[in-house]
């Protein structure tokens, strides 16, 4: 990809990672995937992301900015995400990642469709910005980050779209959301690369930690409940398997 400008590469990798949401949604819409399998894949994706934010994001943030920038960013990212998620939950987006019948229809909760769309966007932006930030040194993307986000996005799209379909949402709504978020993921990665080029390492470290904090809060608030709901006693083991897969990737990448 040497002939493609680095900013365009950042956008492309963000779109590739975000497109996994569309793949997951397509599988859920056209195939009747058992809820236990969706939950198991969700648990695996959660483990992948926990490992990636530990060994890729937090490690990188600490190396660049030390404890202060990393800790402030990490807690700040979690706080901002939690507040935004709380507001959206009150508008009907609480169960946006659930594959069962928990999601409300528009008739049951007017405005919930928009809240779910905004919630899905909120979940995807921090991950995508990280892809752009990873390219600031040397112009090479962190393939571990892209793979980890791609692997976790498939079950996110899968579970959420299954729930949307059960709530009576149209195909145009479902694929419009995930297609739009795939494009937005590309734009967020582009912003992560272009906007932060002139900033100090402390600011980049804090931003990376903000994304890590938001991702961890998102996992606990939206993905892990779905994983535990159906897999119960096996959720921990499957999550550990996902963590290990991502850990191996990060060490091979290093």
XYZ file of C-alpha atoms in Angstrom:
254
model
C 0.000 0.000 0.000
C 3.069 2.206 -0.378
C 1.571 4.320 -3.221
C -1.568 5.185 -1.210
C -1.235 8.281 1.042
C -1.035 7.389 4.740
C -4.203 9.389 5.585
C -6.127 7.356 2.994
C -4.695 4.125 4.406
C -5.921 5.147 7.877
C -9.434 5.687 6.523
C -9.333 2.402 4.618
C -8.245 0.355 7.653
C -10.916 2.018 9.788
C -13.527 1.106 7.173
C -12.259 -2.500 6.961
C -12.559 -2.931 10.748
C -15.992 -1.254 10.758
C -17.213 -3.383 7.821
C -17.121 -6.404 10.165
C -20.260 -4.930 11.797
C -21.992 -5.121 8.411
C -20.813 -8.727 7.936
C -22.178 -9.685 11.359
C -25.482 -7.921 10.647
C -25.784 -9.714 7.293
C -25.266 -13.116 8.923
C -27.873 -12.342 11.600
C -30.414 -11.046 9.082
C -30.212 -13.906 6.582
C -29.306 -16.843 8.872
C -31.192 -17.896 12.001
C -28.179 -18.078 14.336
C -28.908 -19.727 17.733
C -28.740 -17.266 20.641
C -26.243 -19.464 22.513
C -23.851 -19.309 19.555
C -24.262 -15.506 19.274
C -23.520 -15.176 22.998
C -20.471 -17.449 22.722
C -19.068 -15.395 19.824
C -19.796 -12.236 21.857
C -17.829 -13.649 24.812
C -14.894 -14.461 22.492
C -15.015 -10.939 20.992
C -15.048 -9.428 24.488
C -11.896 -11.350 25.405
C -10.200 -10.211 22.190
C -10.940 -6.550 22.940
C -9.922 -6.737 26.614
C -6.556 -8.151 25.568
C -6.080 -5.574 22.798
C -6.842 -2.616 25.048
C -4.500 -4.018 27.724
C -1.465 -4.905 25.612
C -1.854 -2.533 22.656
C -3.626 0.605 23.882
C -2.788 0.977 27.580
C 0.772 -0.223 27.111
C 1.300 2.216 24.236
C -0.330 5.099 26.173
C 1.885 4.462 29.207
C 5.022 4.237 27.058
C 4.228 7.598 25.401
C 2.760 9.604 28.279
C 3.440 7.873 31.592
C 0.981 7.230 34.413
C -0.631 10.681 34.619
C -1.808 11.011 30.998
C -2.779 7.349 30.858
C -4.754 7.270 34.114
C -6.590 10.554 33.485
C -7.430 9.526 29.921
C -8.530 6.015 30.895
C -10.895 7.179 33.656
C -12.096 10.124 31.549
C -12.929 7.907 28.569
C -14.897 5.506 30.769
C -16.749 8.396 32.479
C -17.734 10.121 29.213
C -18.850 6.818 27.641
C -20.848 5.849 30.746
C -22.628 9.201 30.858
C -23.490 9.092 27.140
C -24.596 5.455 27.437
C -26.807 6.307 30.452
C -28.540 9.070 28.484
C -29.088 6.775 25.474
C -30.335 3.917 27.689
C -33.085 6.234 28.936
C -34.072 6.884 25.298
C -34.496 3.167 24.504
C -30.961 2.039 23.510
C -30.184 0.039 26.669
C -30.410 -3.360 24.956
C -28.900 -2.412 21.577
C -26.397 -5.308 21.645
C -28.918 -7.951 22.765
C -29.867 -10.730 20.347
C -33.119 -11.720 22.107
C -36.394 -9.850 22.434
C -35.069 -7.190 24.840
C -34.814 -4.419 22.210
C -37.977 -2.284 22.022
C -39.774 -1.709 18.733
C -40.516 1.836 17.578
C -44.172 1.287 18.557
C -43.180 0.253 22.092
C -40.702 3.107 22.550
C -40.921 6.015 20.140
C -37.461 7.365 19.313
C -35.676 4.164 20.348
C -34.599 3.529 16.743
C -32.599 6.766 16.639
C -31.200 6.126 20.148
C -30.024 2.632 19.131
C -28.354 4.071 16.005
C -26.566 6.780 18.041
C -25.578 4.154 20.649
C -24.070 1.919 17.971
C -22.118 4.922 16.692
C -20.933 5.722 20.241
C -19.663 2.132 20.600
C -17.706 2.190 17.342
C -15.934 5.578 17.287
C -13.282 5.033 20.039
C -12.095 1.804 18.396
C -11.769 3.488 14.999
C -9.838 6.517 16.278
C -7.307 4.075 17.771
C -6.560 2.697 14.285
C -5.643 6.198 13.057
C -3.559 6.925 16.160
C -1.618 3.669 15.653
C -0.368 5.003 12.291
C 1.191 8.209 13.664
C 4.606 6.600 14.101
C 6.029 5.426 10.807
C 2.723 5.369 8.917
C 2.184 1.621 9.444
C -1.092 0.435 10.888
C -1.249 -1.756 14.012
C -2.530 -4.969 12.408
C -3.185 -6.379 15.885
C -5.567 -3.485 16.608
C -7.327 -3.864 13.241
C -7.708 -7.651 13.630
C -8.880 -7.362 17.256
C -11.475 -4.698 16.367
C -12.580 -6.672 13.286
C -12.989 -9.878 15.346
C -14.989 -8.102 18.053
C -17.161 -6.175 15.572
C -18.576 -9.329 13.938
C -20.392 -10.502 17.107
C -21.442 -6.899 17.892
C -23.176 -6.583 14.496
C -24.471 -10.163 14.721
C -26.101 -9.819 18.135
C -27.448 -6.298 17.665
C -28.937 -7.008 14.209
C -30.593 -10.213 15.500
C -32.261 -8.151 18.241
C -33.234 -5.420 15.763
C -34.873 -7.981 13.473
C -36.850 -9.439 16.402
C -38.001 -5.913 17.319
C -39.439 -5.553 13.806
C -36.826 -3.149 12.406
C -36.650 -3.038 8.605
C -33.726 -4.301 6.516
C -33.140 -0.696 5.372
C -32.819 0.419 9.013
C -30.508 -2.458 10.008
C -28.149 -2.270 7.036
C -28.368 1.529 6.921
C -27.073 1.718 10.495
C -24.199 -0.727 10.077
C -23.233 0.560 6.611
C -23.227 4.105 7.963
C -21.110 3.096 10.955
C -18.618 1.268 8.703
C -18.153 4.524 6.736
C -17.990 6.551 9.972
C -15.341 4.136 11.284
C -13.200 4.971 8.267
C -13.701 8.707 8.846
C -12.903 8.353 12.586
C -9.642 6.527 11.788
C -8.819 9.268 9.256
C -9.449 11.907 11.966
C -7.321 9.931 14.428
C -4.393 10.107 12.025
C -4.734 13.621 10.543
C -5.938 15.672 13.532
C -3.441 14.290 16.049
C -0.311 14.571 13.886
C 0.703 17.901 15.385
C -0.064 17.012 19.010
C 2.425 16.092 21.729
C 3.002 12.505 22.842
C 1.180 13.274 26.117
C -1.978 14.254 24.221
C -1.747 11.197 21.953
C -1.207 8.980 25.005
C -4.204 10.485 26.801
C -6.398 10.097 23.694
C -5.349 6.443 23.319
C -6.175 5.874 27.000
C -9.539 7.671 26.589
C -10.395 5.241 23.793
C -9.274 2.279 25.937
C -11.429 3.448 28.872
C -14.456 3.941 26.612
C -13.964 0.488 25.032
C -13.711 -1.270 28.428
C -16.820 0.543 29.716
C -18.645 -0.400 26.486
C -17.673 -4.069 26.930
C -19.013 -4.274 30.476
C -22.168 -2.270 29.704
C -23.196 -3.831 26.385
C -21.239 -6.930 25.278
C -20.566 -8.946 28.434
C -24.244 -8.983 29.591
C -25.220 -10.579 26.252
C -22.331 -13.052 26.493
C -23.310 -14.142 30.009
C -27.074 -14.240 29.372
C -26.914 -17.378 27.229
C -23.518 -19.001 27.860
C -23.657 -18.715 31.694
C -20.919 -20.937 33.149
C -18.958 -21.046 29.885
C -18.796 -17.267 29.339
C -15.566 -16.921 31.348
C -13.774 -19.737 29.521
C -14.769 -18.449 26.072
C -13.714 -14.905 27.020
C -10.330 -16.240 28.173
C -9.928 -18.017 24.808
C -10.570 -14.700 23.011
C -8.114 -12.913 25.296
C -5.446 -15.550 24.571
C -5.992 -15.343 20.801
C -5.501 -11.562 20.881
C -2.514 -11.867 23.245
C -0.798 -14.292 20.849
C -1.496 -11.892 17.959
C 0.017 -8.965 19.867
C 3.185 -10.924 20.656
C 3.518 -12.155 17.062
C 2.939 -8.579 15.865
C 5.574 -7.297 18.256
